[in-house]
Short mmCIF file of C-alpha atoms and ligand atoms in Angstrom, two decimals:
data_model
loop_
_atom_site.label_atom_id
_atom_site.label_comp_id
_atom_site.label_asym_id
_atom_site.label_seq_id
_atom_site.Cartn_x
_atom_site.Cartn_y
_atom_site.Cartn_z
CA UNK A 1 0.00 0.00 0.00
CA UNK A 2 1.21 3.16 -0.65
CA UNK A 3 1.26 6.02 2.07
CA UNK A 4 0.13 9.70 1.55
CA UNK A 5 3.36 10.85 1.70
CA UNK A 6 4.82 8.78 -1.56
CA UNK A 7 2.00 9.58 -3.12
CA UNK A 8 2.75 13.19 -3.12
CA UNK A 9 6.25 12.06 -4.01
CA UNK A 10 4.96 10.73 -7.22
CA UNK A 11 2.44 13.59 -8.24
CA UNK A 12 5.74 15.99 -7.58
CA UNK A 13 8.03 13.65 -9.47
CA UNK A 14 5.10 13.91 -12.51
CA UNK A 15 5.01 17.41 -12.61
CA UNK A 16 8.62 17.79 -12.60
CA UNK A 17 9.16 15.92 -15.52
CA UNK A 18 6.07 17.23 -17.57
CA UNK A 19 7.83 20.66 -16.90
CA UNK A 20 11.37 19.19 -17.71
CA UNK A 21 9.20 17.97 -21.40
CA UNK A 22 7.86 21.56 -21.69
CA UNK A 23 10.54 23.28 -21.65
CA UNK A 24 12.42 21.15 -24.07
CA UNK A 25 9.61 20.92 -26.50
CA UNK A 26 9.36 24.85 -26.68
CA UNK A 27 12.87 25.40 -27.28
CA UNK A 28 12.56 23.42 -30.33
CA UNK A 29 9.24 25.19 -31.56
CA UNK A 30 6.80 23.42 -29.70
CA UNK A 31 4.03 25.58 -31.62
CA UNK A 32 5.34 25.03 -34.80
CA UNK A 33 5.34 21.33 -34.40
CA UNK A 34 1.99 21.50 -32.29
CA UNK A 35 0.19 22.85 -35.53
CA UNK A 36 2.35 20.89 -38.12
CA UNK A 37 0.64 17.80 -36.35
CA UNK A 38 -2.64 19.57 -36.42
CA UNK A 39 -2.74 19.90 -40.11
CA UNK A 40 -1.72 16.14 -40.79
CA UNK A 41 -4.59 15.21 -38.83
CA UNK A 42 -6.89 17.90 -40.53
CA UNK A 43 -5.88 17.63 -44.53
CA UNK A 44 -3.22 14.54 -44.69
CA UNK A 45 -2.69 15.41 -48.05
CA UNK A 46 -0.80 18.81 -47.41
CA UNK A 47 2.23 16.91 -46.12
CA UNK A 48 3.78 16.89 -49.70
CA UNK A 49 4.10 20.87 -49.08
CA UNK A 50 7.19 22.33 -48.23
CA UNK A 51 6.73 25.73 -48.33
CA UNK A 52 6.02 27.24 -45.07
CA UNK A 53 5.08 31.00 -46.19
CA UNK A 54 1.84 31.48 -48.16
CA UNK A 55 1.69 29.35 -50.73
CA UNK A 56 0.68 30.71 -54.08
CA UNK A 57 -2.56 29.51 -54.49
CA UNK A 58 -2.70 31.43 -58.27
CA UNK A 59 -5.02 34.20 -59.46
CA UNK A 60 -8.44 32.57 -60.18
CA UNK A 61 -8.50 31.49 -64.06
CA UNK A 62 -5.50 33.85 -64.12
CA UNK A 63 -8.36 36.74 -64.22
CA UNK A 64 -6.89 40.10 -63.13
CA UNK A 65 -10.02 41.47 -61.92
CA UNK A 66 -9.78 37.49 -59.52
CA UNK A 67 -11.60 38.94 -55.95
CA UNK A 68 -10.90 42.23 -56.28
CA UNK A 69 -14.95 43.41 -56.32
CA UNK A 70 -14.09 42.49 -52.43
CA UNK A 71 -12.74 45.57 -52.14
CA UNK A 72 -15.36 47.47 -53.42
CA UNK A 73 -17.59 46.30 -49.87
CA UNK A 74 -14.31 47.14 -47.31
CA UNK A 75 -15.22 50.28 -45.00
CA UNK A 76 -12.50 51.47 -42.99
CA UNK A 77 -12.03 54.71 -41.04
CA UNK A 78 -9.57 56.50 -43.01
CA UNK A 79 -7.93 58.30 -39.42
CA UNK A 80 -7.24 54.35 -38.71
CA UNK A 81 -6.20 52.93 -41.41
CA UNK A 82 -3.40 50.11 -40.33
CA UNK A 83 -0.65 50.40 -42.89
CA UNK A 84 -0.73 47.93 -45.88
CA UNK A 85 0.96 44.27 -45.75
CA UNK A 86 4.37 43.91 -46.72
CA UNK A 87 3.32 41.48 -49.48
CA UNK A 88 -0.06 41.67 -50.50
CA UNK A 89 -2.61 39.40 -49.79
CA UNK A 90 -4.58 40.18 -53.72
CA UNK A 91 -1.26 39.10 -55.25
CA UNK A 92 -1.60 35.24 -56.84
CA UNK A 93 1.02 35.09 -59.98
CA UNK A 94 0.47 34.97 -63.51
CA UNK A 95 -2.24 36.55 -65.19
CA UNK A 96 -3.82 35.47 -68.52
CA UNK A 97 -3.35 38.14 -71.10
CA UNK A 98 -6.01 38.49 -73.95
CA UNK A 99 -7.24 41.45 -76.15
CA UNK A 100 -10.91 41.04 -76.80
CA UNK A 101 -12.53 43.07 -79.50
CA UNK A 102 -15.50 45.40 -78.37
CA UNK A 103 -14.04 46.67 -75.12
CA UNK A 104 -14.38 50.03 -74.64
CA UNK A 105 -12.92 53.06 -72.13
CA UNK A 106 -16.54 53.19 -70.53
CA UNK A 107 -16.26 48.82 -69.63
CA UNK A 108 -13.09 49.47 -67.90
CA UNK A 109 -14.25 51.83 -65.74
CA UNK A 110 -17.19 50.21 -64.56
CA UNK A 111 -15.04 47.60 -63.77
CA UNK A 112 -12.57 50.01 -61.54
CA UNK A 113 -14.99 52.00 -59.40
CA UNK A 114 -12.70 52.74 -56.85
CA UNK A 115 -10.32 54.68 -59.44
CA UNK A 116 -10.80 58.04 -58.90
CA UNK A 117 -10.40 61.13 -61.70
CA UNK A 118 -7.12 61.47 -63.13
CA UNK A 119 -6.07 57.40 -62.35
CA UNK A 120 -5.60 57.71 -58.83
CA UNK A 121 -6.20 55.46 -56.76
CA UNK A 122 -5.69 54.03 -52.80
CA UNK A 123 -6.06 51.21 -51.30
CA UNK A 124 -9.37 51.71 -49.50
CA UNK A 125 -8.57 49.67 -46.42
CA UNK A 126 -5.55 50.08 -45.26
CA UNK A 127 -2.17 52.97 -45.90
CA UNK A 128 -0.30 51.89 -49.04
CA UNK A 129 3.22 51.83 -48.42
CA UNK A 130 4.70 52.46 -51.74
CA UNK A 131 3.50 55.56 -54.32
CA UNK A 132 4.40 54.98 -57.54
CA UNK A 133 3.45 57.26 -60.81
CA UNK A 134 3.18 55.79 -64.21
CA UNK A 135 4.24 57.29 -67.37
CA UNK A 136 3.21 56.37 -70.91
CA UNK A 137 4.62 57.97 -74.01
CA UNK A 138 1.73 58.43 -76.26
CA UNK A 139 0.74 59.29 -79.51
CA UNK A 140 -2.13 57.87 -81.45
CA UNK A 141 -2.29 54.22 -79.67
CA UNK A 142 -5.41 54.82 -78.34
CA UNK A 143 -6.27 51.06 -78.89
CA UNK A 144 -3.59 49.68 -76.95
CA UNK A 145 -4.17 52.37 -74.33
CA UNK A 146 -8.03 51.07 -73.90
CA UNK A 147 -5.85 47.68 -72.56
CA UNK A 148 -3.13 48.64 -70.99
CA UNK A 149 -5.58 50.63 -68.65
CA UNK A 150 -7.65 47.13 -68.73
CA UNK A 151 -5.05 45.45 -67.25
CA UNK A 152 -2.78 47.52 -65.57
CA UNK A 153 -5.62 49.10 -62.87
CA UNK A 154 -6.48 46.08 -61.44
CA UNK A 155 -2.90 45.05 -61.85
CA UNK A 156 -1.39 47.95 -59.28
CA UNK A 157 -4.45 47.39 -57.01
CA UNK A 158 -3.73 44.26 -56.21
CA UNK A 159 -0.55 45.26 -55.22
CA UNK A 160 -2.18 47.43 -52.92
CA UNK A 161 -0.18 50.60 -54.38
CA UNK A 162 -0.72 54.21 -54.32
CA UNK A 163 -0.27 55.20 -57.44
CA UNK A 164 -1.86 57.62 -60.42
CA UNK A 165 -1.16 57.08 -64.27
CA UNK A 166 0.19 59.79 -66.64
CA UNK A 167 -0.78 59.95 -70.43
CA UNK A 168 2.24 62.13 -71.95
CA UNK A 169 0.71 62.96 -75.36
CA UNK A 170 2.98 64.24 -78.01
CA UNK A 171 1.40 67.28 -79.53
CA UNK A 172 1.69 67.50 -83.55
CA UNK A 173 2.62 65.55 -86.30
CA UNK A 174 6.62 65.81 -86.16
CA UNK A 175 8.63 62.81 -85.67
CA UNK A 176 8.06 61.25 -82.32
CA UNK A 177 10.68 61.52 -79.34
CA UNK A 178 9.87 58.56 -76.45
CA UNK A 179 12.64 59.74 -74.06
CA UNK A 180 11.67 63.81 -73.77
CA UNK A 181 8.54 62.77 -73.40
CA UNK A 182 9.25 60.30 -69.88
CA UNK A 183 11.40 63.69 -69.54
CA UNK A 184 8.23 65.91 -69.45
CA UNK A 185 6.56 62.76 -67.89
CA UNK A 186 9.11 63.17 -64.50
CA UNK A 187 8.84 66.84 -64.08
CA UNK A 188 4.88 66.98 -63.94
CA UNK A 189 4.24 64.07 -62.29
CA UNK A 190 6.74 65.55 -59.65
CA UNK A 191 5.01 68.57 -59.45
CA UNK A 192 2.07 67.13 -58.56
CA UNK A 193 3.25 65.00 -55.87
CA UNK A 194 5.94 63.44 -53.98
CA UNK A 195 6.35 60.19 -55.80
CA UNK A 196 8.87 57.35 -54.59
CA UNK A 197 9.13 55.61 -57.41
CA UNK A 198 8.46 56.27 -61.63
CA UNK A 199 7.63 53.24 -64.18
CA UNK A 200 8.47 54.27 -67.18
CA UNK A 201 5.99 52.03 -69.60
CA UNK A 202 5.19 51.67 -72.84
CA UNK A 203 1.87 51.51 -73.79
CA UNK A 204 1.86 48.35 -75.62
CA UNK A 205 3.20 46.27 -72.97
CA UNK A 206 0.90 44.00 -70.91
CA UNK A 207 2.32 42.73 -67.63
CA UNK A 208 1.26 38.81 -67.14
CA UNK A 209 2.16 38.18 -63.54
CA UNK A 210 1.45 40.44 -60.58
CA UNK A 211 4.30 39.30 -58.59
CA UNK A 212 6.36 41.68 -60.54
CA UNK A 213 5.74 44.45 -58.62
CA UNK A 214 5.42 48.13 -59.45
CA UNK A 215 8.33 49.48 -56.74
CA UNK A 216 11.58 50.67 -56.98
CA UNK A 217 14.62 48.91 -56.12
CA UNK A 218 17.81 50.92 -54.69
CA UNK A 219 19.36 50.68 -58.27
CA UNK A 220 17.01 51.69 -61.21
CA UNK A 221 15.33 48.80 -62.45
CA UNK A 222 14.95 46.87 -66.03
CA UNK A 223 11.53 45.65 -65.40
CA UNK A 224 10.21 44.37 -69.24
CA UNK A 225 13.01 41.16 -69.02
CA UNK A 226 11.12 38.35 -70.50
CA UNK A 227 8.70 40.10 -73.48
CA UNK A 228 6.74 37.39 -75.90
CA UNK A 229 8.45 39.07 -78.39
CA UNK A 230 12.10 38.05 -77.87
CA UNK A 231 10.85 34.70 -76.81
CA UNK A 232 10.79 35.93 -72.87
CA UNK A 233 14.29 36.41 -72.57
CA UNK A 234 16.49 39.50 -72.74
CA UNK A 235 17.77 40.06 -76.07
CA UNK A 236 20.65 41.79 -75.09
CA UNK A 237 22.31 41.99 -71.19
CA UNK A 238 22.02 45.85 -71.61
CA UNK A 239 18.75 46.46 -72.86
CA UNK A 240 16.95 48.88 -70.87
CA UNK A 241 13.57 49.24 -73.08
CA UNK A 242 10.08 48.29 -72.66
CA UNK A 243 9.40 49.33 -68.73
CA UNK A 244 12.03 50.77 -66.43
CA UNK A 245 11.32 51.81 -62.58
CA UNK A 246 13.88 54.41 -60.99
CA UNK A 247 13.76 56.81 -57.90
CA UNK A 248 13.50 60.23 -58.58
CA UNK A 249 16.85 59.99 -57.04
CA UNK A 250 18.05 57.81 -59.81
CA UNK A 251 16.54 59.43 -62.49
CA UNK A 252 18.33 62.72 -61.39
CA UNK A 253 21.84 61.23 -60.94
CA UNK A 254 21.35 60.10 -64.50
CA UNK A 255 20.28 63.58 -65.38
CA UNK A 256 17.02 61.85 -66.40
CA UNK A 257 16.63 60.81 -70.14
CA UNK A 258 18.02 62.22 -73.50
CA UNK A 259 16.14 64.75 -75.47
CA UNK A 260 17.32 64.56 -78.95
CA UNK A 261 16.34 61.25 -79.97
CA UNK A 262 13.66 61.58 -82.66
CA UNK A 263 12.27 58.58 -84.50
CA UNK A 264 12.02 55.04 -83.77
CA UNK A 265 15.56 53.17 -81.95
CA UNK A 266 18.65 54.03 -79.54
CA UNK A 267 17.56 55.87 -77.16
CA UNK A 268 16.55 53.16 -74.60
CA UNK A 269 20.62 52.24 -75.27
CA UNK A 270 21.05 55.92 -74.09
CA UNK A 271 19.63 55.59 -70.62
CA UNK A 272 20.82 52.22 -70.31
CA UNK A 273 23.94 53.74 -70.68
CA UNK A 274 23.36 56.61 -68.58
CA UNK A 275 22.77 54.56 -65.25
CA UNK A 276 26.30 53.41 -65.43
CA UNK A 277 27.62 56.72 -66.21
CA UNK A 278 25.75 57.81 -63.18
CA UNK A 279 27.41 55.34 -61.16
CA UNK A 280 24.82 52.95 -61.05
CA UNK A 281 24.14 49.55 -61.30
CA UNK A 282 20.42 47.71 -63.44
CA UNK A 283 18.56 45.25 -61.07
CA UNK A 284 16.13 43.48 -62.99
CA UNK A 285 13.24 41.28 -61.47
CA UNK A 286 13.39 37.48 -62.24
CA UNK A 287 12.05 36.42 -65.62
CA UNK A 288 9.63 33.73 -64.23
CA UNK A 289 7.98 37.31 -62.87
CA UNK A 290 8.95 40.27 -65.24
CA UNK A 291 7.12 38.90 -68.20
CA UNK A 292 4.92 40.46 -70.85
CA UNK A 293 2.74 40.88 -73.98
CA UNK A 294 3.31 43.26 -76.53
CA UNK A 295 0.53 44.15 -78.49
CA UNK A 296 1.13 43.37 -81.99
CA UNK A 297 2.23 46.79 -83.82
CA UNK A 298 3.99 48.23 -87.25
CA UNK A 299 6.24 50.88 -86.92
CA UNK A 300 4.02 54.19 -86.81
CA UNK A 301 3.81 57.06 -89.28
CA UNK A 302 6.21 59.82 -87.76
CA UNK A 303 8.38 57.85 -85.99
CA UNK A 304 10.66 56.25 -88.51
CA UNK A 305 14.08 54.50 -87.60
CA UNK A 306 16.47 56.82 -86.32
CA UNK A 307 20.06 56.52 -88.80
CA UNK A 308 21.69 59.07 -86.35
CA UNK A 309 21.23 56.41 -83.15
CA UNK A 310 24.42 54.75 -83.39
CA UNK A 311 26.54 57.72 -83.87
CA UNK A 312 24.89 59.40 -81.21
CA UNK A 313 24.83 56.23 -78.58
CA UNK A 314 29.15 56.67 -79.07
CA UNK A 315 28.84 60.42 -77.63
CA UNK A 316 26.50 59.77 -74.75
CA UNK A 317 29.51 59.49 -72.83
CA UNK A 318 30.13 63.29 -73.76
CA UNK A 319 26.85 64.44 -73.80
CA UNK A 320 24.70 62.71 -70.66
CA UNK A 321 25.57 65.63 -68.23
CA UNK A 322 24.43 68.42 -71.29
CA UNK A 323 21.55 66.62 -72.46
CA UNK A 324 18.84 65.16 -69.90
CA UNK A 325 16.45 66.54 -67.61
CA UNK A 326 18.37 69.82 -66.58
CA UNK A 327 17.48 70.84 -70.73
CA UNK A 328 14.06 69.49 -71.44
CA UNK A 329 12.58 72.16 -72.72
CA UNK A 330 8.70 71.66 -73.71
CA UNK A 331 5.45 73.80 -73.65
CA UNK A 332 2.61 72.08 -71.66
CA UNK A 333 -0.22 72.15 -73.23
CA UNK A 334 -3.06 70.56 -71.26
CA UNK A 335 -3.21 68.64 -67.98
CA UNK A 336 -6.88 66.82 -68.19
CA UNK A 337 -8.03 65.01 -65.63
CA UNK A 338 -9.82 61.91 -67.29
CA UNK A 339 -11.58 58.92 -65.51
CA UNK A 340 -8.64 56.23 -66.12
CA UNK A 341 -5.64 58.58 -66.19
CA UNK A 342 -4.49 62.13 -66.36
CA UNK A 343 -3.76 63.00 -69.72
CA UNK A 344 -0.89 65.81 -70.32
CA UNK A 345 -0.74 67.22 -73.63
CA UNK A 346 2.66 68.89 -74.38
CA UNK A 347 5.00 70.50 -77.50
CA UNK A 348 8.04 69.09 -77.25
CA UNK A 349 9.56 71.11 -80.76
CA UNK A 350 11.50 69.62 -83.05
CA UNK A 351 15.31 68.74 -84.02
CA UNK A 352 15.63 72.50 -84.48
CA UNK A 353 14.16 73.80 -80.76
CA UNK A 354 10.64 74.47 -79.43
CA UNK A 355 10.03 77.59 -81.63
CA UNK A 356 11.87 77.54 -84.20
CA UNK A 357 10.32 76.20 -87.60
CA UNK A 358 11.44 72.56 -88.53
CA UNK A 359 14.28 71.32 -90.15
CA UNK A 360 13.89 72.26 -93.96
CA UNK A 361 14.65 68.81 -95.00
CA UNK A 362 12.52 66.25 -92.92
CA UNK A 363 14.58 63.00 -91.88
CA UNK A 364 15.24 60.78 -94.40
CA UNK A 365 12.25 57.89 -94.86
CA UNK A 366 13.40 54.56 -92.86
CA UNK A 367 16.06 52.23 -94.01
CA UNK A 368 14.18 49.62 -91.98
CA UNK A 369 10.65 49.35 -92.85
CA UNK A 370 10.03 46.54 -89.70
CA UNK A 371 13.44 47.07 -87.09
CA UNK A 372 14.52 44.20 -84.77
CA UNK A 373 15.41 44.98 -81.40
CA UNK A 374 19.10 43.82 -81.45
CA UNK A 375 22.17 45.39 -79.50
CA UNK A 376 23.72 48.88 -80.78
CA UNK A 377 27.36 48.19 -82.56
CA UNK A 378 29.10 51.11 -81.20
CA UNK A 379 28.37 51.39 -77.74
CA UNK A 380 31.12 52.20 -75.84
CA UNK A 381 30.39 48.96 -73.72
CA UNK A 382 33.55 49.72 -70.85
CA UNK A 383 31.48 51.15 -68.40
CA UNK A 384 30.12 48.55 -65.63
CA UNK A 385 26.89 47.78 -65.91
CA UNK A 386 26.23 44.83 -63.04
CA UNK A 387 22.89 42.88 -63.04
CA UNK A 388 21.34 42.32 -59.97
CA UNK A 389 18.61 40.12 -58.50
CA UNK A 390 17.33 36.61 -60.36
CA UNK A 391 18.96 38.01 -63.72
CA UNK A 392 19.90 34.85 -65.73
CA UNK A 393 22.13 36.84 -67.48
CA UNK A 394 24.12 37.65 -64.19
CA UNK A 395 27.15 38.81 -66.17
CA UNK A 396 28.29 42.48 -66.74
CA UNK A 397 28.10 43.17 -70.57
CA UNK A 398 31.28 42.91 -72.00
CA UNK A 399 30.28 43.53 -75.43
CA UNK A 400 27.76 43.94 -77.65
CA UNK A 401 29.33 44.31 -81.01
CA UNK A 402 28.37 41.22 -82.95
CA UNK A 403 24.71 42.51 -84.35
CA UNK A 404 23.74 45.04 -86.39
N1 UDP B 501 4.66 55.47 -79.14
C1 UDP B 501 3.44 56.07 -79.38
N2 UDP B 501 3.13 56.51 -80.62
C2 UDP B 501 3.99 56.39 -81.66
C3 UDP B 501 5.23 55.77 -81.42
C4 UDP B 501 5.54 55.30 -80.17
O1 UDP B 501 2.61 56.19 -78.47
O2 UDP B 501 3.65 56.84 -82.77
C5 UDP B 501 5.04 55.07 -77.76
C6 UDP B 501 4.25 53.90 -77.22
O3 UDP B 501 4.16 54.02 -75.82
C7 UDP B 501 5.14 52.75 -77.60
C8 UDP B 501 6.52 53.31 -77.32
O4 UDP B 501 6.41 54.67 -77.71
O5 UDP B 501 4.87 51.59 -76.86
C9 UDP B 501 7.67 52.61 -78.03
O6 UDP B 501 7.49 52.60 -79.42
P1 UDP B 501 7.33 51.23 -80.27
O7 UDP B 501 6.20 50.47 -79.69
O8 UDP B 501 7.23 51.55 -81.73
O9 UDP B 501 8.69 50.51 -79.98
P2 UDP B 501 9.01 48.94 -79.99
O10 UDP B 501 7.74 48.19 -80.29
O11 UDP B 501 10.03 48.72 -81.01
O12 UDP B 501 9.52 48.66 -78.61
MN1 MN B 502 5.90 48.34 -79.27
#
C-alpha cells in the first residue's frame, strides 16, 4: 500500500518531468510542431508541401479582376487605417493576357470604381506603403491604351499601391521623341506630388504576372526582361527598353533621359547607358515574374528609324551631363483630368528647338521598314553595368558588337 506521503512524491516527481518535457519541447518550436501535427490530422494530403510562407494559391482562371470586387464592400475609417501588408494578400502570380474586340474606355471603368479622376487610386482599407506614378509615351495608340488601362488598374491594385497614371501625349505631327517625353513625364508628375518611385511604360506592354511588382529597387530597375516578343528572354544583357522603374533619385543622378532622340531606336541604349555613367548599377526582377505581352504593332507614321542612333549612342559618354532633364525644354499644353488617367498634352519642338520652324529637310524615310530589337554596334560597352537580382544573365556586358 502506498502512504500519503509517496503519493505526493509521485504527483511531484510527474510534474517535474512534464515541466522538464515543456521546456524542451518549446525550445525546439513546440508551436510550430503542435500545428504541423494539427494539419496532418486535418488535410493529410498537405504533407507533400514544403513551403512554409503562403503558398501561391494562383489568381483565379489567371483573371486580373480574380476577388478584387471584395474591395469594393471594405469600410475602414480612413484616421485608422493600419498600414498595408508587406506582401499583398490580392497578389496570386500569372495573369492570362487576352485582347478582346468590343471593349471600350466606358467597360473598364465600370469595372474600376474605386479609381478616382485622373487614375488615382488608394487602397481603401488600409495605408499603401509604396506611391508609384506611371508614365506612358503616347501618340495615337489609343487602342492599346483602352488595354493597358484594362489590365494595368487592377494590376497595381492588387498590389495594394498608391499610385496615379500619366498619359504624356505628343502634340503634332513631327517625328516622335519617347525619351523627352518620360522627360516631361518626371517633371509633372513631380510637381504634382511626392512620388517614390516612376515606371516608365510603354503603352503596348501587358504585364502577365502580378508578382512583378510596381516598386523601386535601390538601383534603377529593367523591369520588361522576358517580353513574348524576344521569346521571354532578354535580347541583349544591356537592354533597358520596354518598362524601367527608378527613384527620382536615380533618375536625377542620370540627369534623367536624352532629349534629342527623334524617331524610332537608340535611345533606350542611351539611358541604359546613362545609369552606369551615373554610377549605377540595373537590377532586374526574375524572368519567371517580369514577363509580358506586346501588343502586336507596325512601326508608326512619324516615328521612322532613327540613322543618327548609333553615332549618337558613341557620344553619350560626352553628352549625358548636357543633355537630360536639366534641358528638357517643352510647352505644356493641357493637364486633363480623365476617368482612367491624367492625360498631359505637351510641345516638345522639333530637331531644331521648341520655336523655331522645322528642319527644312525632314529625316530621311526609314532604311528599316520593320526594325529588330538587337544590340547597338558602337556602344562604348567599358562602363560597368552589373545585373542584380534573379537576372539569368548575371554577367556584366562585355560587349555587344556582334549585331547590327
Ligand atoms: N509610341 C506612341 N506613338 C507612336 C510611337 C511610339 O505612343 O507613334 C510610344 C508607345 O508608348 C510605344 C513606345 O512609344 O509603346 C515605343 O514605341 P514602339 O512600340 O514603336 O517601340 P518597340 O515596339 O520597337 O519597342
Ligand atoms: Mn511596341
Amino acid at each position: 500500500m502506498i502512504s500519503i506521503q509517496s503519493k505526493w512524491r509521485y504527483l511531484f516527481m510527474f510534474l517535474g518531468i512534464q515541466l522538464v518535457v515543456m521546456a524542451l519541447l518549446s525550445r525546439e518550436g513546440y508551436q510550430k510542431r503542435v500545428s504541423y501535427f494539427i494539419r496532418i490530422f486535418r488535410k493529410p494530403d498537405t504533407t507533400g508541401l514544403s513551403g512554409r510562407n503562403q503558398t501561391t494559391v494562383g489568381i483565379p482562371g489567371g483573371d486580373v479582376y480574380a476577388n478584387l470586387s471584395t474591395l469594393f464592400k471594405t469600410h475602414v475609417n480612413e484616421d485608422h487605417m493600419p498600414l498595408c501588408p508587406k506582401t499583398s494578400p490580392l497578389i496570386g502570380g500569372p495573369i492570362h493576357v487576352k485582347f478582346p474586340s468590343g471593349l471600350t474606355l466606358a467597360e473598364v471603368q465600370r469595372k474600376n470604381p474605386l479609381v478616382m479622376r485622373g487614375g488615382r487610386y488608394r487602397p481603401p482599407d488600409c495605408e499603401a506603403r509604396h506611391r508609384t506614378a506611371i508614365i506612358i509615351p503616347h501618340r495615337n495608340r489609343e487602342h492599346h491604351l483602352k488595354f493597358l488601362l484594362y489590365y494595368l488598374h487592377p494590376f497595381l491594385q492588387r498590389q495594394q499601391l498608391n499610385y496615379r497614371i500619366y498619359i504624356i501625349h505628343q502634340a503634332g505631327t513631327y517625328t516622335f521623341n519617347r525619351a523627352k517625353l518620360m522627360n516631361v513625364g518626371f517633371r509633372e508628375a513631380m510637381r504634382e506630388e511626392d512620388w517614390d518611385c516612376l515606371f516608365f511604360h510603354d503603352v503596348d506592354l501587358i504585364p502577365e504576372d502580378d508578382r512583378n511588382t510596381y516598386v523601386c529597387d535601390s538601383t534603377p530597375k529593367h523591369v520588361a526582361i522576358a517580353m513574348d516578343k524576344f521569346g521571354y528572354k532578354l535580347p541583349y544583357n544591356m537592354y533597358f527598353g520596354g518598362v524601367s522603374a527608378l527613384t527620382p533619385l536615380h533618375y536625377l543622378k542620370m540627369n534623367g533621359f536624352p532629349n534629342n532622340y527623334w524617331g524610332w531606336g537608340g535611345e533606350d541604349d542611351d539611358i541604359g547607358l546613362r545609369v552606369s555613367l551615373g554610377g549605377m548599377y540595373i537590377s532586374r526582377p526574375s524572368v519567371k515574374v517580369g514577363r509580358y505581352k506586346m501588343i502586336k504593332h507596325k512601326l508608326d507614321k512619324g516615328n521612322d528609324v532613327n540613322p543618327k542612333r548609333f553615332n549618337m549612342l558613341a557620344k553619350t559618354r560626352q553628352t549625358w551631363k548636357s543633355d537630360g532633364m536639366n534641358t528638357a525644354e517643352y510647352e505644356l499644353i493641357s493637364r486633363e483630368y480623365m476617368p482612367l488617367y491624367t492625360n498631359i498634352t505637351v510641345n516638345i519642338g522639333t530637331e531644331a528647338g521648341l520655336h523655331s520652324p522645322p528642319p527644312p529637310h525632314p529625316p530621311e524615310k526609314a532604311e528599316e521598314k520593320h526594325p529588330e530589337k538587337k544590340a547597338p554596334a558602337e556602344v562604348p560597352v567599358n562602363v560597368p553595368a552589373k545585373i542584380t537580382e534573379g537576372d539569368t544573365n548575371k554577367k556584366p556586358t562585355q560587349n555587344t558588337s556582334n549585331h547590327v
